[in-house]
Short mmCIF file of C-alpha atoms (C1' of nucleotides) in Angstrom, two decimals:
data_model
loop_
_atom_site.label_atom_id
_atom_site.label_comp_id
_atom_site.label_asym_id
_atom_site.label_seq_id
_atom_site.Cartn_x
_atom_site.Cartn_y
_atom_site.Cartn_z
CA MET A 7 2.64 7.98 19.89
CA THR A 8 5.64 7.71 21.55
CA ILE A 9 9.10 7.04 20.62
CA PRO A 10 10.17 3.50 21.69
CA LEU A 11 13.20 4.21 23.14
CA PRO A 12 14.97 1.26 25.32
CA GLY A 13 14.96 1.58 28.54
CA THR A 14 11.55 3.21 29.12
CA GLN A 15 8.01 1.67 29.10
CA VAL A 16 6.99 1.11 25.35
CA ARG A 17 3.90 -0.71 24.16
CA GLY A 18 4.18 -4.56 24.96
CA SER A 19 6.53 -4.05 28.14
CA ARG A 20 7.19 -2.09 31.09
CA THR A 21 10.46 -2.56 31.50
CA GLY A 22 11.68 -1.37 28.51
CA LYS A 23 13.69 -4.10 27.26
CA PRO A 24 15.70 -2.86 24.36
CA ILE A 25 13.92 -5.74 22.65
CA MET A 26 10.96 -5.09 23.12
CA ALA A 27 11.41 -1.21 22.17
CA LEU A 28 12.69 -2.41 18.84
CA LEU A 29 9.82 -5.04 18.63
CA ASP A 30 7.32 -2.01 19.38
CA LEU A 31 9.50 -0.11 17.05
CA VAL A 32 9.30 -2.60 13.72
CA GLY A 33 5.58 -3.53 14.79
CA ARG A 34 4.63 0.17 13.57
CA ASN A 35 3.41 0.03 9.69
CA TRP A 36 6.01 0.51 7.30
CA ALA A 37 9.32 1.22 9.52
CA LEU A 38 10.80 -1.69 8.15
CA GLY A 39 9.25 -1.16 5.00
CA ILE A 40 11.02 2.18 5.23
CA LEU A 41 14.32 1.02 6.00
CA TRP A 42 13.97 -1.89 3.42
CA ASN A 43 13.08 0.56 0.84
CA LEU A 44 16.79 2.87 1.89
CA GLN A 45 18.21 -0.09 1.06
CA GLN A 46 18.53 0.75 -2.46
CA GLY A 47 20.56 4.10 -1.66
CA PRO A 48 19.40 7.56 -0.29
CA ALA A 49 15.42 9.15 -1.42
CA THR A 50 13.93 12.12 -1.17
CA PHE A 51 10.74 12.13 0.81
CA ARG A 52 9.01 12.06 -2.59
CA GLU A 53 11.08 9.36 -3.74
CA LEU A 54 10.23 7.26 -0.94
CA GLN A 55 6.50 7.74 -1.34
CA LEU A 56 6.97 6.24 -4.92
CA ARG A 57 9.46 3.51 -3.44
CA CYS A 58 6.54 2.37 -0.68
CA GLU A 59 3.87 2.16 -3.64
CA LYS A 60 0.64 3.62 -1.09
CA ILE A 61 2.81 5.45 2.14
CA SER A 62 0.61 8.24 2.99
CA PRO A 63 2.59 10.91 4.00
CA THR A 64 1.20 11.09 7.31
CA ILE A 65 2.06 8.35 7.99
CA LEU A 66 5.99 8.34 6.31
CA ASN A 67 6.52 11.66 8.15
CA ASN A 68 5.59 9.95 11.51
CA ARG A 69 7.94 6.78 10.83
CA LEU A 70 10.70 9.29 9.35
CA LYS A 71 10.32 10.95 12.46
CA GLU A 72 10.84 8.14 15.26
CA LEU A 73 13.82 6.77 12.57
CA LYS A 74 15.59 9.76 13.08
CA ALA A 75 14.88 10.13 16.50
CA LEU A 76 16.12 6.67 17.42
CA GLN A 77 19.34 6.76 15.00
CA LEU A 78 18.81 4.44 12.27
CA ILE A 79 18.47 6.69 9.55
CA GLU A 80 19.81 10.65 9.06
CA MET A 81 18.97 13.16 6.65
CA ALA A 82 21.92 14.03 4.02
CA SER A 83 21.79 16.31 1.19
CA SER A 84 20.88 13.57 -1.01
CA GLY A 85 17.79 12.80 1.44
CA TYR A 86 17.02 10.24 3.60
CA GLN A 87 19.78 7.64 4.23
CA LEU A 88 20.24 4.29 6.54
CA SER A 89 22.66 5.72 9.67
CA VAL A 90 25.64 2.66 10.41
CA ALA A 91 22.94 1.52 13.04
CA GLY A 92 19.97 1.34 10.54
CA ASN A 93 21.93 -0.34 8.16
CA GLU A 94 23.15 -3.06 10.82
CA LEU A 95 19.52 -3.72 11.49
CA ILE A 96 18.82 -4.20 7.92
CA SER A 97 21.39 -6.70 7.44
CA ILE A 98 20.55 -8.49 10.40
CA ILE A 99 16.80 -8.71 8.63
CA PHE A 100 18.22 -9.00 5.23
CA PRO A 101 18.10 -13.03 5.14
CA LEU A 102 14.27 -12.47 5.12
CA GLY A 103 14.37 -11.53 1.79
CA GLU A 104 15.26 -14.90 0.51
CA TRP A 105 13.72 -17.02 3.47
CA SER A 106 10.43 -14.87 2.41
CA HIS A 107 10.50 -16.98 -1.07
CA LYS A 108 10.87 -20.62 0.40
CA TRP A 109 8.05 -19.32 2.92
CA ALA A 110 5.60 -18.27 -0.07
CA ARG A 111 5.94 -21.95 -2.09
CA GLN A 112 5.86 -23.92 0.74
CA LEU A 113 2.37 -21.26 1.24
CA THR A 114 0.68 -21.90 -2.14
CA GLY A 115 1.58 -25.47 -1.80
CA ASP A 116 -1.02 -26.25 0.20
CA GLU A 117 -3.07 -23.62 0.21
CA GLN A 118 -6.12 -25.68 -0.07
CA LYS A 119 -5.50 -26.14 3.86
CA LEU A 120 -5.54 -22.59 4.51
CA GLN A 121 -8.55 -20.42 5.91
CA LEU A 122 -8.21 -17.13 4.00
CA LYS A 123 -11.72 -16.24 4.74
CA GLY A 124 -13.48 -14.60 8.00
CA SER A 125 -9.80 -13.74 10.00
CA ARG A 126 -11.75 -10.70 11.38
CA MET B 28 -7.86 -7.28 8.64
CA THR B 29 -7.07 -9.19 5.88
CA ILE B 30 -4.03 -12.06 6.05
CA PRO B 31 -0.98 -10.59 4.19
CA LEU B 32 -0.74 -14.27 1.74
CA PRO B 33 2.48 -13.70 -0.60
CA GLY B 34 1.40 -13.48 -4.19
CA THR B 35 -1.67 -11.46 -3.33
CA GLN B 36 -2.13 -7.72 -2.86
CA VAL B 37 -1.07 -6.70 0.91
CA ARG B 38 -0.07 -3.32 2.44
CA GLY B 39 2.26 -1.82 1.08
CA SER B 40 2.52 -3.72 -1.97
CA ARG B 41 0.08 -5.06 -5.14
CA THR B 42 2.69 -7.36 -6.39
CA GLY B 43 2.39 -9.39 -3.59
CA LYS B 44 5.71 -9.81 -3.24
CA PRO B 45 6.75 -12.01 -0.48
CA ILE B 46 8.82 -9.91 1.49
CA MET B 47 6.30 -7.48 1.31
CA ALA B 48 4.01 -10.02 2.57
CA LEU B 49 6.22 -10.87 5.28
CA LEU B 50 7.17 -7.43 6.17
CA ASP B 51 3.16 -6.22 6.49
CA LEU B 52 2.73 -9.71 8.49
CA VAL B 53 5.50 -8.57 11.11
CA GLY B 54 4.25 -4.89 10.53
CA ARG B 55 1.43 -5.72 12.80
CA ASN B 56 1.49 -4.83 16.43
CA TRP B 57 2.40 -8.08 18.29
CA ALA B 58 3.19 -10.18 15.78
CA LEU B 59 6.47 -10.63 16.13
CA GLY B 60 5.96 -10.47 19.96
CA ILE B 61 4.03 -13.20 19.95
CA LEU B 62 6.27 -15.09 17.87
CA TRP B 63 9.36 -14.30 20.39
CA ASN B 64 7.91 -15.52 23.03
CA LEU B 65 6.85 -18.91 21.58
CA GLN B 66 10.53 -18.98 21.76
CA GLN B 67 10.63 -20.04 25.50
CA GLY B 68 8.56 -23.17 24.42
CA PRO B 69 4.84 -23.69 23.73
CA ALA B 70 1.97 -21.95 25.64
CA THR B 71 -1.65 -21.73 26.29
CA PHE B 72 -4.02 -18.65 25.04
CA ARG B 73 -3.72 -17.76 28.78
CA GLU B 74 -0.24 -18.42 29.08
CA LEU B 75 0.89 -15.95 26.27
CA GLN B 76 -1.57 -13.53 27.28
CA LEU B 77 0.57 -13.07 30.88
CA ARG B 78 4.02 -13.19 28.44
CA CYS B 79 3.06 -10.29 26.15
CA GLU B 80 2.56 -8.69 29.39
CA LYS B 81 -0.28 -5.95 27.60
CA ILE B 82 -1.78 -7.31 24.82
CA SER B 83 -5.41 -7.63 24.63
CA PRO B 84 -7.18 -11.14 24.17
CA THR B 85 -8.94 -9.65 20.76
CA ILE B 86 -5.51 -8.30 19.65
CA LEU B 87 -4.13 -12.15 20.59
CA ASN B 88 -6.72 -14.12 18.88
CA ASN B 89 -6.45 -11.80 15.26
CA ARG B 90 -2.41 -11.94 15.44
CA LEU B 91 -2.97 -16.04 16.39
CA LYS B 92 -5.54 -16.50 13.27
CA GLU B 93 -3.09 -14.95 10.99
CA LEU B 94 -0.21 -16.41 12.13
CA LYS B 95 -1.54 -19.29 11.94
CA ALA B 96 -2.77 -19.39 8.64
CA LEU B 97 0.77 -18.11 7.61
CA GLN B 98 1.44 -21.23 9.30
CA LEU B 99 4.00 -20.00 11.36
CA ILE B 100 2.47 -21.10 14.44
CA GLU B 101 0.31 -24.41 15.23
CA MET B 102 -1.57 -25.70 17.99
CA ALA B 103 -0.40 -28.62 19.78
CA SER B 104 -1.98 -30.26 22.60
CA SER B 105 0.51 -27.80 25.05
CA GLY B 106 -0.81 -25.29 23.12
CA TYR B 107 0.44 -22.73 20.91
CA GLN B 108 3.65 -23.61 19.27
CA LEU B 109 6.30 -21.85 16.49
CA SER B 110 6.14 -24.29 13.61
CA VAL B 111 9.45 -25.46 11.75
CA ALA B 112 8.83 -22.26 9.51
CA GLY B 113 8.26 -20.03 12.38
CA ASN B 114 11.01 -21.65 13.75
CA GLU B 115 13.11 -20.47 10.70
CA LEU B 116 12.12 -17.21 11.06
CA ILE B 117 12.58 -16.38 14.46
CA SER B 118 16.06 -17.63 14.39
CA ILE B 119 16.95 -15.34 11.28
CA ILE B 120 15.54 -12.49 13.27
CA PHE B 121 17.22 -13.75 16.63
CA PRO B 122 20.86 -11.84 16.42
CA LEU B 123 18.39 -8.68 17.25
CA GLY B 124 17.90 -9.42 20.73
CA GLU B 125 21.81 -8.77 21.31
CA TRP B 126 21.76 -6.08 18.67
CA SER B 127 18.91 -4.10 20.44
CA HIS B 128 21.46 -4.19 23.39
CA LYS B 129 24.39 -2.45 22.11
CA TRP B 130 21.99 0.17 19.76
CA ALA B 131 20.59 0.91 23.54
CA ARG B 132 23.86 1.45 24.71
CA GLN B 133 24.57 3.76 21.75
CA LEU B 134 21.49 5.61 21.88
CA THR B 135 20.98 6.64 25.93
CA GLY B 136 24.81 7.71 25.42
CA ASP B 137 23.68 10.63 23.31
CA GLU B 138 20.32 11.09 24.76
CA GLN B 139 21.00 14.49 24.93
CA LYS B 140 20.60 14.84 21.01
CA LEU B 141 17.16 13.08 20.90
CA GLN B 142 13.71 15.01 20.62
CA LEU B 143 11.76 12.93 22.80
CA LYS B 144 8.57 14.76 23.20
CA GLY B 145 6.63 16.00 20.60
CA SER B 146 6.76 12.78 18.21
CA ARG B 147 3.25 13.21 17.83
"C1'" DA C 25 7.23 37.13 -11.98
"C1'" DA C 26 5.66 32.93 -12.96
"C1'" DC C 27 6.87 28.16 -12.22
"C1'" DC C 28 9.01 23.91 -10.71
"C1'" DG C 29 10.43 20.78 -6.56
"C1'" DT C 30 10.68 19.80 -2.14
"C1'" DG C 31 9.28 18.86 2.68
"C1'" DC C 32 5.64 18.43 5.27
"C1'" DT C 33 0.82 19.77 7.33
"C1'" DA C 34 -4.60 19.68 7.67
"C1'" DC C 35 -8.31 17.27 8.22
"C1'" DA C 36 -12.08 14.09 8.06
"C1'" DA C 37 -13.22 9.50 7.33
"C1'" DA C 38 -12.02 4.46 7.83
"C1'" DT C 39 -9.50 1.09 9.92
"C1'" DA C 40 -6.82 -1.65 14.12
"C1'" DG C 41 -6.29 -1.57 19.05
"C1'" DT C 42 -7.39 -1.42 23.91
"C1'" DG C 43 -9.59 -3.25 28.20
"C1'" DT C 44 -13.00 -5.70 30.70
"C1'" DA C 45 -16.61 -8.56 31.27
"C1'" DG C 46 -17.90 -12.84 30.24
"C1'" DC C 47 -19.81 -16.96 27.68
"C1'" DA C 48 -19.36 -21.60 26.54
"C1'" DT C 49 -16.70 -26.09 27.03
"C1'" DT C 50 -13.78 -29.10 29.02
"C1'" DG C 51 -11.69 -31.49 32.85
"C1'" DT C 52 -11.76 -31.91 37.46
"C1'" DC C 53 -12.74 -33.94 42.21
"C1'" DA C 54 -16.16 -34.42 46.10
"C1'" DT D 14 -24.11 -35.18 39.87
"C1'" DG D 15 -23.13 -31.20 40.23
"C1'" DA D 16 -20.00 -27.19 42.15
"C1'" DC D 17 -16.10 -25.52 41.07
"C1'" DA D 18 -12.26 -23.84 38.06
"C1'" DA D 19 -9.51 -23.35 34.05
"C1'" DT D 20 -9.72 -22.98 29.04
"C1'" DG D 21 -9.94 -20.77 24.25
"C1'" DC D 22 -12.28 -17.30 22.69
"C1'" DT D 23 -15.84 -13.16 21.73
"C1'" DA D 24 -19.03 -8.68 22.92
"C1'" DC D 25 -18.74 -3.80 23.28
"C1'" DA D 26 -18.01 0.31 23.87
"C1'" DC D 27 -13.90 3.31 23.84
"C1'" DT D 28 -9.36 5.32 22.17
"C1'" DA D 29 -5.77 5.38 18.94
"C1'" DT D 30 -3.88 4.76 14.50
"C1'" DT D 31 -3.31 5.18 9.47
"C1'" DT D 32 -5.46 6.64 4.74
"C1'" DG D 33 -6.02 9.53 1.41
"C1'" DT D 34 -6.85 13.90 -0.41
"C1'" DA D 35 -5.92 18.67 -0.91
"C1'" DG D 36 -2.53 21.84 -0.47
"C1'" DC D 37 0.75 24.98 2.11
"C1'" DA D 38 5.31 26.94 2.43
"C1'" DC D 39 10.16 27.80 1.32
"C1'" DG D 40 14.05 27.52 -2.42
"C1'" DG D 41 15.42 27.29 -7.00
"C1'" DT D 42 15.55 28.16 -12.16
"C1'" DT D 43 13.72 30.57 -16.43
#
DNA sequence: AACCGTGCTACAAATAGTGTAGCATTGTCA
DNA sequence: TGACAATGCTACACTATTTGTAGCACGGTT
C-alpha cells in the first residue's frame, strides 16, 4: 500500500487534498489504534503488540512504517513514541474517548431498533 | 464484517470499550470519508458515489449499512444525511481539516527525509 | 557458549475492497 | 399505457489487505 502523502494521489482522491490523505491514513486498520495506544507513553514493538491486543506483527510493522514516514511517530531509545505532529493529531481526536461513551449508552438504549445480523 | 457495536467484541478489543468500537468503525476504509462528504448536506446513493470520487457501490453500501446500524447516519426523503450523533462525531473531527494543511506543509517541507518508496 | 529479549520478516489462509455490469422499483411524461 | 430515465442496490470475478503462526538475525547478559 502506498503512503498517503498529502499532495499526491491517495485512495479516495486524485487531488491529494491533505484531508483526504489524512482520512486515507486513519482509514487504515489499526492506524488510529496505534496512535491511541501510544498516548500512554512510548512503547517497544513488542509492548505495542500487547497494547493492541490482537494486532499481527506484519500489520503493526506496516502501519509503523507509514506513521514514521508521515512523521506522526518516531523512534527513540525508549521505543516508539508520538512525534509533535502525532501528539497534535491525537489531541484533536482525544474528545472521541468521552464522546464514544455517550454514543454507546445511546446505542444500547435503543438496541431493539438495530439490525445487528446480516450486516454483510 | 461485523458491526462494531460498543460493548461487544470488536476488532482490536475483546472488551468492547466504546472507543475501540469507534476506532474499529472509523478504521474501515471510507467510513470517515462518507461522513465527511455528508457534511455538505444530504445526498442520494448515487450522489454520494460521486462525492466520494472512487468508491465502489459494494463498499458504499456496506459502510452505509454499518453507519445506519450505529445511528450515525439516517435516510430521509432527501437522501442519506448525518444523524444528530453523526453530526457530533463530525464536529469533533472537523478541526482535522485545517490541521491537515499544516501537517501537509510541514511534510512537504522536509520531503527529502521521507522514504516514499518500498513502503510495502 | 547458552540464553534472553528485541525488531522484524515469511508465508499461506482468510477477509475485505474494486470495478463493471445490470436488476428491480419508482416516478415521469408523451 | 408504455417507453424512458433515475434510483437503490446486488452479482461476481479479480485484486489487495489482514491475520496468525513460526521463526530469523542481532545485541546484550550470565
